[in-house]
PDB file of C-alpha atoms in Angstrom:
ATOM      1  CA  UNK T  14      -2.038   2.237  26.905  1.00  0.00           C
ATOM      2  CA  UNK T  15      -0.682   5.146  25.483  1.00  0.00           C
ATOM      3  CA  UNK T  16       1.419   2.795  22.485  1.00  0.00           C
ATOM      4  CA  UNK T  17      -2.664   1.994  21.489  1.00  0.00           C
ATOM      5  CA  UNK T  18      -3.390   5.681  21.434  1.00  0.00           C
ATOM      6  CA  UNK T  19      -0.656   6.303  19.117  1.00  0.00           C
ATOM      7  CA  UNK T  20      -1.094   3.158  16.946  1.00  0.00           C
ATOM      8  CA  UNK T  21      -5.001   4.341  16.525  1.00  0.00           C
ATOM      9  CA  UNK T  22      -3.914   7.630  15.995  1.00  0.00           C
ATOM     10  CA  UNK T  23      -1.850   6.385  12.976  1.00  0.00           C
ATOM     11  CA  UNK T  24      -4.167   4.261  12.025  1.00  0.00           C
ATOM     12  CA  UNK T  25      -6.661   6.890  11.698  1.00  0.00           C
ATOM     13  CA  UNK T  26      -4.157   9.153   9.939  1.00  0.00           C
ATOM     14  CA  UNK T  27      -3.593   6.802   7.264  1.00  0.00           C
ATOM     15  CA  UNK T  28      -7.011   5.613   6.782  1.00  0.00           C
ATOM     16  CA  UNK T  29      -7.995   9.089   5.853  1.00  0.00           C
ATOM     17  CA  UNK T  30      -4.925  10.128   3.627  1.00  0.00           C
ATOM     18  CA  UNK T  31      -5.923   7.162   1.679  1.00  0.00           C
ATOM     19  CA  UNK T  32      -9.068   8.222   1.940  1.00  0.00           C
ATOM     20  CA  UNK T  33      -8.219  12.291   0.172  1.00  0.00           C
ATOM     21  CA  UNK T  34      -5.744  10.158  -2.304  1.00  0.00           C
ATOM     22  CA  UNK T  35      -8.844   8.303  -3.467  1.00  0.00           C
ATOM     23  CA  UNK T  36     -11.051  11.660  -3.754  1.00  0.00           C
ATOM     24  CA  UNK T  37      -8.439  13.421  -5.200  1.00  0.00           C
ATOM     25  CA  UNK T  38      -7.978  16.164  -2.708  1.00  0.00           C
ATOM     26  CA  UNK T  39      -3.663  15.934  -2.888  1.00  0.00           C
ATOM     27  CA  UNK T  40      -3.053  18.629  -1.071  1.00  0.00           C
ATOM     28  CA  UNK T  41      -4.535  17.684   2.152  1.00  0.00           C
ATOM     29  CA  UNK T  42      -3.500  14.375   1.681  1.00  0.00           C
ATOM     30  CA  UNK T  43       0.063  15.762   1.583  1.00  0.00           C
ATOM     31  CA  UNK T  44      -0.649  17.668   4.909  1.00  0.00           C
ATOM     32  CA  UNK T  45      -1.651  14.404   6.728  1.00  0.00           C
ATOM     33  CA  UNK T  46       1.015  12.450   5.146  1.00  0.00           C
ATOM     34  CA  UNK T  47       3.185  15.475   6.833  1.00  0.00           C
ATOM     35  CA  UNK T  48       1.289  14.675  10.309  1.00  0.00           C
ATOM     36  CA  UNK T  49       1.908  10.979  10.055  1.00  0.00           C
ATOM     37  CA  UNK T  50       5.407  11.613   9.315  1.00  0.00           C
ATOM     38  CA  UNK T  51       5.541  13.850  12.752  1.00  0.00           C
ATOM     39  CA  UNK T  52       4.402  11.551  14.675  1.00  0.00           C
ATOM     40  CA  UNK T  53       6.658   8.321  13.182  1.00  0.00           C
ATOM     41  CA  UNK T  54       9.649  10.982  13.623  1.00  0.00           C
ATOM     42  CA  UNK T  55       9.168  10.345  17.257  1.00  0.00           C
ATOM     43  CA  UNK T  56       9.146   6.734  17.376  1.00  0.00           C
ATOM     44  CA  UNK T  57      11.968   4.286  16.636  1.00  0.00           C
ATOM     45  CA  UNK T  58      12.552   3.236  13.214  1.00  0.00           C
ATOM     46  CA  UNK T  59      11.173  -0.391  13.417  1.00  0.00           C
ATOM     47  CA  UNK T  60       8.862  -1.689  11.205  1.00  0.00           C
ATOM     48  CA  UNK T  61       5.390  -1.202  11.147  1.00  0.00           C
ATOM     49  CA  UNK T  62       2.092  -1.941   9.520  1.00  0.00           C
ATOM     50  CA  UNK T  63       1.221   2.171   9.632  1.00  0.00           C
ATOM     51  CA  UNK T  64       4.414   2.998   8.524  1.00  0.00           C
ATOM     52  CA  UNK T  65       3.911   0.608   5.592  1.00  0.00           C
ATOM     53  CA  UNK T  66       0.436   1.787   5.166  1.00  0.00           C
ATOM     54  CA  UNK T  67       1.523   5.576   5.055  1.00  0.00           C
ATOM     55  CA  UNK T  68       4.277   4.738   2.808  1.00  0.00           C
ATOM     56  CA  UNK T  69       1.768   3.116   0.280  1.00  0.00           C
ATOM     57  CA  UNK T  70      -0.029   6.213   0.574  1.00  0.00           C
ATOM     58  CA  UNK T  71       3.108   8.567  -0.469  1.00  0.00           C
ATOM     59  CA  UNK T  72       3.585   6.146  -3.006  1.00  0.00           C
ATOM     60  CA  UNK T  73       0.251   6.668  -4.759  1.00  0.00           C
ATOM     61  CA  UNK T  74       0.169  10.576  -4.211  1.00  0.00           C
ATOM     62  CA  UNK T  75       3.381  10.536  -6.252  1.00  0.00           C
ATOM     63  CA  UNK T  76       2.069   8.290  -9.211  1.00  0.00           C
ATOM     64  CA  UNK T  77      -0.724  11.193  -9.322  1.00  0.00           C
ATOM     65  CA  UNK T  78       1.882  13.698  -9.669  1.00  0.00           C
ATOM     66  CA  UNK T  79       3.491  11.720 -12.097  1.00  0.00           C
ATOM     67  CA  UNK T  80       6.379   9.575  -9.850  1.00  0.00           C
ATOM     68  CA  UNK T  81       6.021   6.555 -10.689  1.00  0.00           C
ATOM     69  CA  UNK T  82       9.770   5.155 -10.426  1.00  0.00           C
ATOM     70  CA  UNK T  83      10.129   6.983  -7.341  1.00  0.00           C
ATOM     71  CA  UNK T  84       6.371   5.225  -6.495  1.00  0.00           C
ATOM     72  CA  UNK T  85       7.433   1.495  -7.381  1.00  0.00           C
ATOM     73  CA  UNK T  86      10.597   1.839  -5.136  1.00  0.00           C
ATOM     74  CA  UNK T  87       8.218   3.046  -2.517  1.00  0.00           C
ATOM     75  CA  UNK T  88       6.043   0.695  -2.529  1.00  0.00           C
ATOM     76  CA  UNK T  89       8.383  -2.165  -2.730  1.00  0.00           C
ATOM     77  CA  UNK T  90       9.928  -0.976   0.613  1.00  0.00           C
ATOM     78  CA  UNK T  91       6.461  -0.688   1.815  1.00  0.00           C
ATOM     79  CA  UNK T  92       5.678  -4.344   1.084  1.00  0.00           C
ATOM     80  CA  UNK T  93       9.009  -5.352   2.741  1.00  0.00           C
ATOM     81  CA  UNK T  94       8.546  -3.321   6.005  1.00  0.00           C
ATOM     82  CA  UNK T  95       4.725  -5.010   5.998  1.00  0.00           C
ATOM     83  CA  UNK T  96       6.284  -8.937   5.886  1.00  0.00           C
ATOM     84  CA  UNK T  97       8.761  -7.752   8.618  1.00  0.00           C
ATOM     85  CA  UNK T  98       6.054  -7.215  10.611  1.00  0.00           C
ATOM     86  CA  UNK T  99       3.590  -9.729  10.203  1.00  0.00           C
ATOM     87  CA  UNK T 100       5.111 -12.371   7.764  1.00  0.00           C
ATOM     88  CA  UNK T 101       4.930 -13.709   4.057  1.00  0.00           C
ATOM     89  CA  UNK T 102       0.966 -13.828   4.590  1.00  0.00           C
ATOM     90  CA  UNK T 103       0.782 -10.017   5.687  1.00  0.00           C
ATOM     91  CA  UNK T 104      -2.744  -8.943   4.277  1.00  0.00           C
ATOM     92  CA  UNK T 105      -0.867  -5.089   3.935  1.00  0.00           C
ATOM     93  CA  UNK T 106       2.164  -6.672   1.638  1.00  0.00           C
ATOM     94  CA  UNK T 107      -0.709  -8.323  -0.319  1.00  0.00           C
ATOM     95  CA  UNK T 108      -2.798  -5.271  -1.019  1.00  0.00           C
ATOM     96  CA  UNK T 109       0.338  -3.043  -1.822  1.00  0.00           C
ATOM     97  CA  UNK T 110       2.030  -6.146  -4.513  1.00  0.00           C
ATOM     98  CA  UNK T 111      -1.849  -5.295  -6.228  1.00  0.00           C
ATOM     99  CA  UNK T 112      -1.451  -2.212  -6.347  1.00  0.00           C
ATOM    100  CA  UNK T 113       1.935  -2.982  -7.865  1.00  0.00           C
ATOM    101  CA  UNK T 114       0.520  -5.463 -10.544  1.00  0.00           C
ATOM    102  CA  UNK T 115      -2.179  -2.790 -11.396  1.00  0.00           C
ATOM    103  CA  UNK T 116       0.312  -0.051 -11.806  1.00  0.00           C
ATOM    104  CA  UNK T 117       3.038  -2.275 -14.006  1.00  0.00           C
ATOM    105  CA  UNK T 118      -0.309  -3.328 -16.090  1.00  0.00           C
ATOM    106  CA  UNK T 119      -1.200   0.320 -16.388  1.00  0.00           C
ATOM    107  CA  UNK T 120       2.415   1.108 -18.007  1.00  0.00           C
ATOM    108  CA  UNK T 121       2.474  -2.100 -20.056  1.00  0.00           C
ATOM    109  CA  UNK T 122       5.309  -3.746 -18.095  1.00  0.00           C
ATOM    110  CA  UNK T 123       3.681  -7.201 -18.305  1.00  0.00           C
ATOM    111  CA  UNK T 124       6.634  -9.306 -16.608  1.00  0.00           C
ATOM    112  CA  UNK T 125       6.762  -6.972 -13.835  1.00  0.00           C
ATOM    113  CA  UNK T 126       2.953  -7.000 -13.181  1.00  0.00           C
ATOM    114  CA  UNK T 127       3.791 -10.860 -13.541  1.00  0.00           C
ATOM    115  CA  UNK T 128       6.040 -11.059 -10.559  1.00  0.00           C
ATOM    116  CA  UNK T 129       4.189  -8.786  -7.944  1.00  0.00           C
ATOM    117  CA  UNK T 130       0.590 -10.508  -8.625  1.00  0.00           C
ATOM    118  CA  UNK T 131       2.370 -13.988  -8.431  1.00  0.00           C
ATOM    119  CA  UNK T 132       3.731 -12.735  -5.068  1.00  0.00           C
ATOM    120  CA  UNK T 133       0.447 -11.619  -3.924  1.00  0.00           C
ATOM    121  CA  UNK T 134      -1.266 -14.665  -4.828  1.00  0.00           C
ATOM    122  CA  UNK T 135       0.520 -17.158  -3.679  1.00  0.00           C
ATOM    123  CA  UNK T 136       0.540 -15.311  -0.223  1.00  0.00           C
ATOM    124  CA  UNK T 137      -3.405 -14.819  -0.241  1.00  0.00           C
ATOM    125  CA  UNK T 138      -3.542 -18.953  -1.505  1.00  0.00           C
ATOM    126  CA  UNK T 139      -1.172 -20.134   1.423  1.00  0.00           C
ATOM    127  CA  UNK T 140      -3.476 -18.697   3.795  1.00  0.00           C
ATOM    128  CA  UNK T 141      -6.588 -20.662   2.671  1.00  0.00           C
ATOM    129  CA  UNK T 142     -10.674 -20.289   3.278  1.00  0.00           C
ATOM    130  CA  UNK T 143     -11.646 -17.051   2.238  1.00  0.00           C
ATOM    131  CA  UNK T 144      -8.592 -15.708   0.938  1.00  0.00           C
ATOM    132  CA  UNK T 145      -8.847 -18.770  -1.596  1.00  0.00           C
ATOM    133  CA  UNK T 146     -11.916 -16.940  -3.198  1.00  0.00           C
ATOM    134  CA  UNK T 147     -10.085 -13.373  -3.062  1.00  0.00           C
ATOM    135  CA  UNK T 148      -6.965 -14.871  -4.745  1.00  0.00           C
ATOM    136  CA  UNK T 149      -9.601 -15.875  -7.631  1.00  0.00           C
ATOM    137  CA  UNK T 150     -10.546 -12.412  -7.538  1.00  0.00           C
ATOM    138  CA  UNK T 151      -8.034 -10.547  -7.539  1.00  0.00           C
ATOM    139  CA  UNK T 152      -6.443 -12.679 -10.378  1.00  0.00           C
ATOM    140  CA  UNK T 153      -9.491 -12.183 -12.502  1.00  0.00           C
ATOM    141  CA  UNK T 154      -9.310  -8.418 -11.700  1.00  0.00           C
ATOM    142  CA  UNK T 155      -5.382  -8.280 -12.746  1.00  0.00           C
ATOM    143  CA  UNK T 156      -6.399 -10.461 -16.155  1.00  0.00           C
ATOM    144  CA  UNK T 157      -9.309  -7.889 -17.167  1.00  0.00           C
ATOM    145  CA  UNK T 158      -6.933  -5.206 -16.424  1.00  0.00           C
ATOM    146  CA  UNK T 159      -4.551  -6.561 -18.590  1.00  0.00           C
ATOM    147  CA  UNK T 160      -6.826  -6.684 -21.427  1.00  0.00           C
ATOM    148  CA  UNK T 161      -8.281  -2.972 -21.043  1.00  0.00           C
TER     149      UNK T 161
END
């Protein structure tokens, strides 16, 4: 009982760092990144979808502070630890190799954009039904991106 405590906990944590990353409040995103990092401090180091999470989090607070080589390398491991955890199809690896495309179309690095959105696609098509249409989506997204 008390591992689902601490997982929602987490969960909670991360969901509203994102959150203050998205409205631009930095600084208190930095505090709960701090809190999250407490609290993973006390478990062990396996892999897990809120660590992941709360790493894809640091990741974009750095990009807004201008980190984005530090941010990539982040967010790679953050897409790693997120397939260690729940495999090739993991919906959190998915949103983070994105978030990757979008960020290596952002800094003109076509081929690299390339490879992360092929990753993410072909994970989001291998799963089938509805993640067929998001695939289409997200692809069309990525193209109008690329042409902004």
């Amino acid at each position: 009982m008390r591992t689902r405590v601490e997982n929602r906990f987490l969960r909670t944590r991360v969901m509203l760092a994102d959150t203050l990353e998205k409205l631009g409040r930095l600084a208190e995103c930095a505090r709960e990144l701090a809190i999250i990092d407490e609290t993973l401090a006390t478990r062990p180091s396996t892999p897990s979808i809120s660590r992941a999470r709360a790493t894809q989090v640091r990741a974009k607070l750095l990009i807004a502070q201008n980190g984005f080589e530090r941010a990539v390398a982040l967010l790679k491991q953050a897409a790693e630890e997120a397939v260690a955890v729940e495999g090739p199809q993991s919906s959190a690896a998915i949103d983070i190799r994105l978030l990757l495309a979008r960020l290596f179309l952002l800094r003109f690095l076509p081929e690299e954009a390339n490879a992360a959105k092929e990753a993410a696609l072909a994970a989001l098509r291998s799963t089938g039904g509805a993640a067929l249409v998001k695939a289409a989506l997200a692809e069309s997204q990525l193209t109008m991106n690329a042409y902004e």
